[in-house]
């Protein structure tokens, strides 16, 4: 492996006596022990926090994604041993670390919180969950004074789902500003997926080992006339993480909806089984007739068998593709040239499950109302803190805000950092303490 990918931004970090761990084992440990990771236990995944003790949270979703990521790497090593001996370390901690950290920047209240922060930041660089993940691990998490968790360069490359800054991705046809927060339409303010201009120095450091041609290709943008533009490429490690994330979302979040009665068997047959049968896949055709019976059975071991068989079907189908042959690229760096990918039929099957979760779970009125409520909470808190930061922000955050002002940086970004780090419950408590007569003061020492 190119030694450049093992480097850290802070090279002379503290050494530990007789520490024989690999660089990626250290990265995984730093993520697992971080406050930002622990807070995922109280952040919404799909279902609302506190509505049930069964629903997955961002934390359990990330743990499942890490396990699926390990399964994918095992499959790739088995099917493509020669290529993977060059592409993958001989242990799973790299992919596990990337999967564990992939959602660490998501704000409270799911996409409602993301929309709220993007709206409040639209004149100050925007807000996006993946960009915030990069910011937390490279700058905010206090493992080091100035460089966050100080992760290895390769781990950071694997976290770059969208390796371009928001300013270059945003469609600048900004909608009319609503009269008040309650009139804000979420679909008008979804952010472009990318990183912040505030963090451009660290992005450039991560991409430093690449040739100019590789860097230009990697950051290439697909232009969309009416929506935000998109990046086109991800690294090999990131492609594994994204597949693990999609499988965990499409299959396990669907399991939540089934077990808790959010969806019913009839809709599942109509919108999942029938589309799967149209794919004309031999394995899907074989299990389709009994899949609905298993997943909606009152015998939980049958549900688990059905879920496990779907996850296995997807993981074992994943292939290694050469983008230079498939996409016509000319990448020299192997970590950019190769990606993990599902074949066409299996990718279409996963899309069926993901679409079902989106249409029948995420778009459900109760969940959308929960997101809307969270959206209002986040916008009102942001407005309050921005009105008088020195009075209303906790001491540590206030000092960061003052430092940003004094150093001609972006003080509004400090407020977004503070709010995005909150859990759903903590944000609600702060809101109640500030705006309700019966609200109780909250200890903010760790924010």
Short mmCIF file of C-alpha atoms in Angstrom, two decimals:
data_model
loop_
_atom_site.label_atom_id
_atom_site.label_comp_id
_atom_site.label_asym_id
_atom_site.label_seq_id
_atom_site.Cartn_x
_atom_site.Cartn_y
_atom_site.Cartn_z
CA UNK A 1 0.00 0.00 0.00
CA UNK A 2 1.19 3.50 -0.84
CA UNK A 3 2.52 4.91 2.45
CA UNK A 4 0.88 8.27 1.67
CA UNK A 5 -2.53 6.73 2.41
CA UNK A 6 -1.40 5.79 5.93
CA UNK A 7 -0.38 9.35 6.85
CA UNK A 8 -2.28 11.51 9.34
CA UNK A 9 -2.67 15.27 9.29
CA UNK A 10 -0.97 15.46 12.68
CA UNK A 11 2.02 13.19 12.22
CA UNK A 12 3.55 13.45 15.69
CA UNK A 13 0.53 12.32 17.68
CA UNK A 14 0.94 10.66 21.04
CA UNK A 15 2.40 7.15 20.97
CA UNK A 16 1.21 4.35 23.21
CA UNK A 17 3.57 1.83 24.76
CA UNK A 18 3.49 -1.59 23.08
CA UNK A 19 0.60 -0.57 20.81
CA UNK A 20 0.74 -3.13 18.00
CA UNK A 21 -2.49 -2.12 16.28
CA UNK A 22 -2.64 -1.30 12.58
CA UNK A 23 -3.40 2.31 11.54
CA UNK A 24 -6.96 1.29 10.64
CA UNK A 25 -7.51 -0.47 13.97
CA UNK A 26 -6.56 2.81 15.62
CA UNK A 27 -8.99 4.69 13.38
CA UNK A 28 -11.80 2.30 14.26
CA UNK A 29 -11.08 2.68 17.98
CA UNK A 30 -11.10 6.49 17.76
CA UNK A 31 -14.48 6.41 16.04
CA UNK A 32 -16.00 3.89 18.45
CA UNK A 33 -14.89 5.87 21.50
CA UNK A 34 -15.95 9.28 20.21
CA UNK A 35 -18.79 11.33 21.68
CA UNK A 36 -20.09 11.94 18.14
CA UNK A 37 -20.48 8.19 17.60
CA UNK A 38 -22.22 7.65 20.95
CA UNK A 39 -24.73 10.37 20.14
CA UNK A 40 -25.96 8.31 17.20
CA UNK A 41 -27.81 6.16 19.74
CA UNK A 42 -30.33 8.99 20.15
CA UNK A 43 -30.58 10.22 16.55
CA UNK A 44 -33.41 9.20 14.24
CA UNK A 45 -32.66 6.62 11.54
CA UNK A 46 -36.12 6.21 9.95
CA UNK A 47 -38.54 5.69 12.83
CA UNK A 48 -38.76 8.31 15.56
CA UNK A 49 -36.55 7.99 18.63
CA UNK A 50 -38.56 7.00 21.71
CA UNK A 51 -41.60 5.70 19.82
CA UNK A 52 -40.50 2.10 20.35
CA UNK A 53 -37.58 0.17 21.81
CA UNK A 54 -37.37 -1.94 18.62
CA UNK A 55 -36.62 0.70 15.99
CA UNK A 56 -33.12 1.08 14.69
CA UNK A 57 -31.29 4.29 15.50
CA UNK A 58 -28.40 5.84 13.61
CA UNK A 59 -26.11 3.93 15.95
CA UNK A 60 -27.54 0.44 15.38
CA UNK A 61 -27.79 1.18 11.65
CA UNK A 62 -24.08 2.07 11.60
CA UNK A 63 -23.16 -1.10 13.50
CA UNK A 64 -25.15 -3.20 11.01
CA UNK A 65 -23.54 -1.38 8.08
CA UNK A 66 -20.10 -2.18 9.54
CA UNK A 67 -20.97 -5.88 9.83
CA UNK A 68 -22.31 -5.93 6.25
CA UNK A 69 -19.18 -4.11 5.09
CA UNK A 70 -17.05 -6.87 6.61
CA UNK A 71 -19.19 -9.45 4.80
CA UNK A 72 -18.65 -7.64 1.49
CA UNK A 73 -14.87 -7.56 1.93
CA UNK A 74 -14.87 -11.29 2.73
CA UNK A 75 -16.78 -11.98 -0.48
CA UNK A 76 -14.48 -9.80 -2.57
CA UNK A 77 -11.35 -11.45 -1.15
CA UNK A 78 -12.82 -14.86 -1.99
CA UNK A 79 -13.95 -13.98 -5.51
CA UNK A 80 -11.10 -11.64 -6.53
CA UNK A 81 -8.08 -12.70 -4.45
CA UNK A 82 -5.39 -11.27 -6.72
CA UNK A 83 -6.87 -7.78 -7.03
CA UNK A 84 -7.95 -7.63 -3.38
CA UNK A 85 -4.49 -8.55 -2.14
CA UNK A 86 -3.44 -5.17 -3.57
CA UNK A 87 -6.60 -3.20 -2.74
CA UNK A 88 -7.55 -4.35 0.76
CA UNK A 89 -5.58 -4.65 4.00
CA UNK A 90 -5.58 -8.17 5.44
CA UNK A 91 -8.03 -7.26 8.22
CA UNK A 92 -11.49 -5.67 8.26
CA UNK A 93 -10.92 -2.64 10.50
CA UNK A 94 -10.59 -0.16 7.59
CA UNK A 95 -14.03 -0.86 6.11
CA UNK A 96 -15.56 -1.23 9.57
CA UNK A 97 -14.18 2.18 10.58
CA UNK A 98 -15.58 3.84 7.46
CA UNK A 99 -19.00 2.22 7.92
CA UNK A 100 -19.13 3.09 11.61
CA UNK A 101 -18.37 6.75 10.87
CA UNK A 102 -20.43 7.24 7.70
CA UNK A 103 -23.48 8.78 9.44
CA UNK A 104 -21.67 10.55 12.26
CA UNK A 105 -22.47 13.99 10.84
CA UNK A 106 -26.22 13.57 10.52
CA UNK A 107 -28.14 16.13 12.58
CA UNK A 108 -31.10 15.50 14.92
CA UNK A 109 -34.51 14.66 13.40
CA UNK A 110 -33.20 13.00 10.26
CA UNK A 111 -33.63 14.88 7.01
CA UNK A 112 -35.86 17.41 8.76
CA UNK A 113 -32.84 18.63 10.72
CA UNK A 114 -30.67 18.59 7.60
CA UNK A 115 -33.15 20.71 5.63
CA UNK A 116 -33.49 23.13 8.54
CA UNK A 117 -29.74 23.65 8.88
CA UNK A 118 -29.24 23.94 5.12
CA UNK A 119 -31.90 26.65 5.00
CA UNK A 120 -30.42 28.57 7.91
CA UNK A 121 -26.93 28.24 6.37
CA UNK A 122 -27.85 28.92 2.73
CA UNK A 123 -26.02 32.25 2.77
CA UNK A 124 -23.10 30.84 4.76
CA UNK A 125 -21.96 27.74 2.86
CA UNK A 126 -24.93 25.40 3.34
CA UNK A 127 -25.23 22.25 5.43
CA UNK A 128 -25.13 18.57 4.43
CA UNK A 129 -24.78 15.44 6.56
CA UNK A 130 -21.86 13.90 4.69
CA UNK A 131 -19.99 17.19 4.71
CA UNK A 132 -20.57 17.38 8.45
CA UNK A 133 -19.21 13.85 8.89
CA UNK A 134 -15.96 14.93 7.21
CA UNK A 135 -15.85 18.05 9.37
CA UNK A 136 -16.35 16.12 12.62
CA UNK A 137 -13.66 13.52 11.98
CA UNK A 138 -11.11 16.04 10.61
CA UNK A 139 -11.74 19.05 12.85
CA UNK A 140 -14.40 18.94 15.57
CA UNK A 141 -14.11 15.72 17.59
CA UNK A 142 -11.69 16.57 20.42
CA UNK A 143 -9.26 13.65 20.09
CA UNK A 144 -6.70 16.26 19.03
CA UNK A 145 -6.71 20.03 19.48
CA UNK A 146 -7.12 21.04 15.83
CA UNK A 147 -7.49 17.90 13.65
CA UNK A 148 -10.45 16.01 15.06
CA UNK A 149 -9.89 12.26 15.27
CA UNK A 150 -6.73 12.63 13.15
CA UNK A 151 -7.69 9.61 11.04
CA UNK A 152 -5.46 8.12 8.37
CA UNK A 153 -5.73 9.59 4.91
CA UNK A 154 -7.16 6.37 3.43
CA UNK A 155 -9.96 6.20 6.00
CA UNK A 156 -10.84 9.81 5.16
CA UNK A 157 -10.80 9.01 1.43
CA UNK A 158 -13.27 6.21 2.13
CA UNK A 159 -15.62 8.66 3.85
CA UNK A 160 -15.72 11.00 0.83
CA UNK A 161 -19.01 9.95 -0.74
CA UNK A 162 -19.13 13.26 -2.62
CA UNK A 163 -15.57 14.59 -3.09
CA UNK A 164 -16.43 18.14 -4.11
CA UNK A 165 -17.41 21.32 -2.29
CA UNK A 166 -21.05 22.37 -2.07
CA UNK A 167 -20.41 25.72 -3.75
CA UNK A 168 -19.60 23.91 -7.01
CA UNK A 169 -22.57 21.55 -6.72
CA UNK A 170 -25.37 23.90 -5.74
CA UNK A 171 -27.99 24.95 -8.22
CA UNK A 172 -28.11 28.64 -7.41
CA UNK A 173 -31.75 29.14 -8.38
CA UNK A 174 -32.65 29.74 -4.74
CA UNK A 175 -36.38 29.49 -3.94
CA UNK A 176 -38.22 32.46 -2.49
CA UNK A 177 -37.64 32.85 1.24
CA UNK A 178 -40.77 31.80 3.15
CA UNK A 179 -42.62 34.39 5.23
CA UNK A 180 -41.98 32.29 8.35
CA UNK A 181 -40.39 28.96 9.22
CA UNK A 182 -43.67 27.06 9.23
CA UNK A 183 -44.14 27.79 5.53
CA UNK A 184 -40.76 26.38 4.53
CA UNK A 185 -41.18 23.56 2.00
CA UNK A 186 -38.58 20.85 2.65
CA UNK A 187 -38.26 19.79 -1.00
CA UNK A 188 -37.09 23.31 -1.92
CA UNK A 189 -34.18 23.21 0.51
CA UNK A 190 -32.60 19.77 0.21
CA UNK A 191 -28.83 20.40 0.12
CA UNK A 192 -26.40 19.42 -2.62
CA UNK A 193 -24.31 16.48 -1.45
CA UNK A 194 -20.75 17.57 -0.84
CA UNK A 195 -18.26 19.22 1.48
CA UNK A 196 -17.94 22.76 2.85
CA UNK A 197 -15.66 25.44 1.47
CA UNK A 198 -14.65 25.94 5.13
CA UNK A 199 -12.93 22.53 4.97
CA UNK A 200 -11.27 22.85 1.55
CA UNK A 201 -7.74 22.74 3.03
CA UNK A 202 -8.35 19.32 4.59
CA UNK A 203 -10.05 18.00 1.44
CA UNK A 204 -7.01 19.02 -0.59
CA UNK A 205 -4.76 17.28 1.94
CA UNK A 206 -6.70 14.02 1.60
CA UNK A 207 -6.42 14.13 -2.19
CA UNK A 208 -2.77 15.19 -2.20
CA UNK A 209 -1.34 11.76 -3.23
CA UNK A 210 -3.41 11.77 -6.44
CA UNK A 211 -2.05 12.94 -9.77
CA UNK A 212 -3.64 16.09 -11.18
CA UNK A 213 -5.50 14.00 -13.79
CA UNK A 214 -6.82 11.54 -11.20
CA UNK A 215 -7.91 14.36 -8.90
CA UNK A 216 -9.71 16.16 -11.74
CA UNK A 217 -11.55 12.97 -12.79
CA UNK A 218 -12.41 12.04 -9.20
CA UNK A 219 -13.97 15.45 -8.56
CA UNK A 220 -15.77 15.63 -11.90
CA UNK A 221 -19.34 16.92 -11.70
CA UNK A 222 -22.47 15.79 -13.52
CA UNK A 223 -24.39 18.98 -14.33
CA UNK A 224 -28.16 19.09 -13.83
CA UNK A 225 -30.07 22.03 -15.27
CA UNK A 226 -32.93 22.01 -12.76
CA UNK A 227 -31.50 20.33 -9.63
CA UNK A 228 -28.24 20.30 -7.71
CA UNK A 229 -25.22 18.93 -9.57
CA UNK A 230 -23.67 15.63 -8.49
CA UNK A 231 -20.23 14.08 -8.20
CA UNK A 232 -19.67 10.97 -10.30
CA UNK A 233 -17.05 8.83 -8.57
CA UNK A 234 -16.17 7.27 -5.21
CA UNK A 235 -13.12 5.42 -4.01
CA UNK A 236 -13.03 1.63 -3.75
CA UNK A 237 -13.45 1.70 0.04
CA UNK A 238 -16.30 4.18 -0.22
CA UNK A 239 -18.10 1.99 -2.77
CA UNK A 240 -18.08 -0.87 -0.24
CA UNK A 241 -19.38 1.42 2.51
CA UNK A 242 -22.15 2.75 0.28
CA UNK A 243 -23.31 -0.75 -0.63
CA UNK A 244 -23.31 -1.73 3.05
CA UNK A 245 -25.28 1.40 3.88
CA UNK A 246 -27.83 0.75 1.12
CA UNK A 247 -28.33 -2.89 2.12
CA UNK A 248 -28.76 -1.96 5.78
CA UNK A 249 -31.27 0.74 4.81
CA UNK A 250 -33.21 -1.24 2.23
CA UNK A 251 -33.45 -4.52 4.12
CA UNK A 252 -33.09 -3.81 7.84
CA UNK A 253 -35.14 -0.60 7.89
CA UNK A 254 -37.83 -2.50 6.02
CA UNK A 255 -37.69 -5.10 8.80
CA UNK A 256 -38.44 -2.34 11.34
CA UNK A 257 -41.50 -1.30 9.37
CA UNK A 258 -42.81 -4.88 9.08
CA UNK A 259 -42.28 -5.94 12.69
CA UNK A 260 -43.83 -2.75 14.09
CA UNK A 261 -46.86 -2.91 11.77
CA UNK A 262 -46.12 0.26 9.79
CA UNK A 263 -46.60 -1.66 6.51
CA UNK A 264 -48.90 -4.58 5.74
CA UNK A 265 -48.57 -7.79 3.78
CA UNK A 266 -50.86 -6.72 0.94
CA UNK A 267 -48.81 -3.61 0.12
CA UNK A 268 -45.62 -5.66 0.39
CA UNK A 269 -46.87 -8.22 -2.12
CA UNK A 270 -48.05 -5.53 -4.52
CA UNK A 271 -45.01 -3.23 -4.35
CA UNK A 272 -42.17 -5.63 -3.58
CA UNK A 273 -42.97 -9.24 -4.51
CA UNK A 274 -44.53 -8.46 -7.89
CA UNK A 275 -41.68 -6.13 -9.02
CA UNK A 276 -39.13 -8.73 -7.85
CA UNK A 277 -40.85 -11.43 -9.90
CA UNK A 278 -40.56 -9.22 -12.98
CA UNK A 279 -36.76 -9.22 -12.67
CA UNK A 280 -36.75 -12.89 -13.76
CA UNK A 281 -33.99 -13.85 -11.33
CA UNK A 282 -33.94 -17.57 -10.54
CA UNK A 283 -33.22 -17.17 -6.81
CA UNK A 284 -35.79 -14.40 -6.37
CA UNK A 285 -38.38 -16.42 -8.24
CA UNK A 286 -37.64 -19.38 -5.99
CA UNK A 287 -38.12 -17.47 -2.72
CA UNK A 288 -40.71 -14.88 -3.79
CA UNK A 289 -43.71 -17.09 -3.07
CA UNK A 290 -42.73 -17.64 0.55
CA UNK A 291 -40.87 -14.38 1.30
CA UNK A 292 -43.97 -12.39 2.28
CA UNK A 293 -45.20 -15.26 4.50
CA UNK A 294 -41.83 -15.38 6.28
CA UNK A 295 -41.45 -11.64 6.81
CA UNK A 296 -45.01 -11.17 8.07
CA UNK A 297 -45.02 -14.33 10.16
CA UNK A 298 -45.69 -14.05 13.89
CA UNK A 299 -42.81 -16.48 14.37
CA UNK A 300 -39.82 -14.17 14.62
CA UNK A 301 -37.26 -16.80 13.61
CA UNK A 302 -38.96 -17.01 10.21
CA UNK A 303 -38.73 -13.22 9.83
CA UNK A 304 -35.02 -13.37 10.66
CA UNK A 305 -34.49 -16.17 8.17
CA UNK A 306 -36.16 -14.12 5.43
CA UNK A 307 -34.15 -10.99 6.25
CA UNK A 308 -30.89 -12.94 6.48
CA UNK A 309 -31.45 -14.65 3.13
CA UNK A 310 -32.02 -11.29 1.41
CA UNK A 311 -28.87 -9.77 2.90
CA UNK A 312 -26.85 -12.84 1.89
CA UNK A 313 -28.30 -12.74 -1.65
CA UNK A 314 -27.10 -9.15 -2.09
CA UNK A 315 -23.70 -9.47 -0.42
CA UNK A 316 -22.70 -12.61 -2.34
CA UNK A 317 -23.61 -11.00 -5.66
CA UNK A 318 -21.26 -8.02 -5.29
CA UNK A 319 -18.48 -7.81 -7.87
CA UNK A 320 -15.27 -5.89 -8.40
CA UNK A 321 -15.45 -3.60 -11.44
CA UNK A 322 -12.74 -1.70 -13.30
CA UNK A 323 -14.05 1.82 -13.95
CA UNK A 324 -11.48 2.35 -16.69
CA UNK A 325 -13.18 -0.46 -18.65
CA UNK A 326 -16.79 0.06 -17.54
CA UNK A 327 -16.97 3.87 -17.38
CA UNK A 328 -14.20 4.84 -19.78
CA UNK A 329 -12.15 6.59 -17.11
CA UNK A 330 -8.36 6.66 -17.01
CA UNK A 331 -7.61 6.44 -13.30
CA UNK A 332 -4.05 5.51 -12.36
CA UNK A 333 -4.66 5.19 -8.60
CA UNK A 334 -6.08 1.68 -7.96
CA UNK A 335 -8.25 2.97 -5.09
CA UNK A 336 -10.10 5.11 -7.64
CA UNK A 337 -9.92 2.75 -10.60
CA UNK A 338 -11.76 -0.13 -8.88
CA UNK A 339 -15.19 -0.14 -7.24
CA UNK A 340 -17.41 -2.75 -5.64
CA UNK A 341 -20.80 -2.95 -7.36
CA UNK A 342 -23.95 -5.03 -7.60
CA UNK A 343 -24.79 -6.61 -10.97
CA UNK A 344 -27.78 -5.11 -12.79
CA UNK A 345 -30.44 -7.56 -11.57
CA UNK A 346 -29.36 -7.51 -7.92
CA UNK A 347 -29.06 -3.71 -8.01
CA UNK A 348 -32.61 -3.51 -9.34
CA UNK A 349 -33.79 -5.82 -6.53
CA UNK A 350 -32.17 -3.63 -3.88
CA UNK A 351 -33.78 -0.58 -5.49
CA UNK A 352 -37.19 -2.24 -5.07
CA UNK A 353 -36.62 -2.58 -1.31
CA UNK A 354 -35.22 0.94 -0.94
CA UNK A 355 -38.11 2.44 -2.90
CA UNK A 356 -40.58 0.56 -0.74
CA UNK A 357 -39.03 1.93 2.46
CA UNK A 358 -39.09 5.43 1.01
CA UNK A 359 -42.65 5.34 -0.32
CA UNK A 360 -44.37 3.44 2.48
CA UNK A 361 -42.27 4.32 5.52
CA UNK A 362 -40.36 7.57 5.14
CA UNK A 363 -43.18 9.36 3.30
CA UNK A 364 -45.74 8.19 5.84
CA UNK A 365 -47.63 11.15 7.32
CA UNK A 366 -46.64 10.45 10.93
CA UNK A 367 -42.94 10.31 10.05
CA UNK A 368 -43.14 13.42 7.88
CA UNK A 369 -44.86 15.28 10.72
CA UNK A 370 -42.08 14.21 13.07
CA UNK A 371 -39.48 15.52 10.59
CA UNK A 372 -41.46 18.74 10.21
CA UNK A 373 -41.56 19.25 13.97
CA UNK A 374 -37.82 18.66 14.21
CA UNK A 375 -37.28 21.04 11.32
CA UNK A 376 -39.08 23.80 13.24
CA UNK A 377 -37.15 23.11 16.44
CA UNK A 378 -33.78 23.32 14.69
CA UNK A 379 -34.62 26.51 12.76
CA UNK A 380 -35.93 28.29 15.84
CA UNK A 381 -32.91 27.29 17.91
CA UNK A 382 -30.55 28.46 15.15
CA UNK A 383 -32.34 31.79 14.89
CA UNK A 384 -32.15 32.28 18.65
CA UNK A 385 -28.45 31.40 18.96
CA UNK A 386 -27.52 33.55 15.96
CA UNK A 387 -29.39 36.53 17.42
CA UNK A 388 -27.11 36.77 20.46
CA UNK A 389 -24.38 34.07 20.42
CA UNK A 390 -22.35 35.44 23.34
CA UNK A 391 -25.41 35.36 25.53
CA UNK A 392 -27.01 32.07 24.48
CA UNK A 393 -24.26 29.67 23.38
CA UNK A 394 -22.50 27.47 25.98
CA UNK A 395 -19.01 28.63 26.94
CA UNK A 396 -16.92 26.31 24.74
CA UNK A 397 -19.07 26.91 21.66
CA UNK A 398 -19.14 30.64 22.34
CA UNK A 399 -15.33 30.68 22.41
CA UNK A 400 -15.22 28.89 19.04
CA UNK A 401 -17.69 31.46 17.70
CA UNK A 402 -15.49 34.32 18.95
CA UNK A 403 -12.38 32.71 17.46
CA UNK A 404 -14.13 32.37 14.09
CA UNK A 405 -15.10 36.05 14.19
CA UNK A 406 -11.58 37.16 15.11
CA UNK A 407 -9.93 35.00 12.42
CA UNK A 408 -12.28 36.01 9.57
CA UNK A 409 -13.73 32.52 9.40
CA UNK A 410 -17.40 31.50 9.32
CA UNK A 411 -19.02 32.01 12.75
CA UNK A 412 -22.39 30.73 11.50
CA UNK A 413 -20.71 27.38 10.82
CA UNK A 414 -19.95 27.15 14.56
CA UNK A 415 -23.67 27.45 15.34
CA UNK A 416 -24.47 24.76 12.74
CA UNK A 417 -21.79 22.52 14.28
CA UNK A 418 -23.34 22.95 17.72
CA UNK A 419 -26.90 22.22 16.59
CA UNK A 420 -26.03 19.32 14.30
CA UNK A 421 -24.23 17.54 17.13
CA UNK A 422 -27.36 17.43 19.26
CA UNK A 423 -29.45 14.31 19.64
CA UNK A 424 -33.21 14.50 19.01
CA UNK A 425 -33.97 14.48 22.72
CA UNK A 426 -31.30 17.01 23.65
CA UNK A 427 -32.45 19.47 20.96
CA UNK A 428 -36.03 19.11 22.23
CA UNK A 429 -34.92 19.76 25.82
CA UNK A 430 -32.95 22.87 24.82
CA UNK A 431 -35.96 24.10 22.83
CA UNK A 432 -38.28 23.55 25.79
CA UNK A 433 -35.87 25.24 28.19
CA UNK A 434 -35.72 28.33 25.98
CA UNK A 435 -39.26 28.68 24.68
CA UNK A 436 -41.63 26.98 27.13
CA UNK A 437 -42.49 28.41 30.52
CA UNK A 438 -42.21 24.97 32.10
CA UNK A 439 -38.88 24.17 30.45
CA UNK A 440 -36.01 22.94 32.63
CA UNK A 441 -32.41 24.08 32.16
CA UNK A 442 -30.15 21.51 30.50
CA UNK A 443 -26.49 20.66 31.21
CA UNK A 444 -24.52 21.45 28.05
CA UNK A 445 -20.99 20.85 29.31
CA UNK A 446 -20.26 18.14 26.75
CA UNK A 447 -21.42 20.05 23.65
#
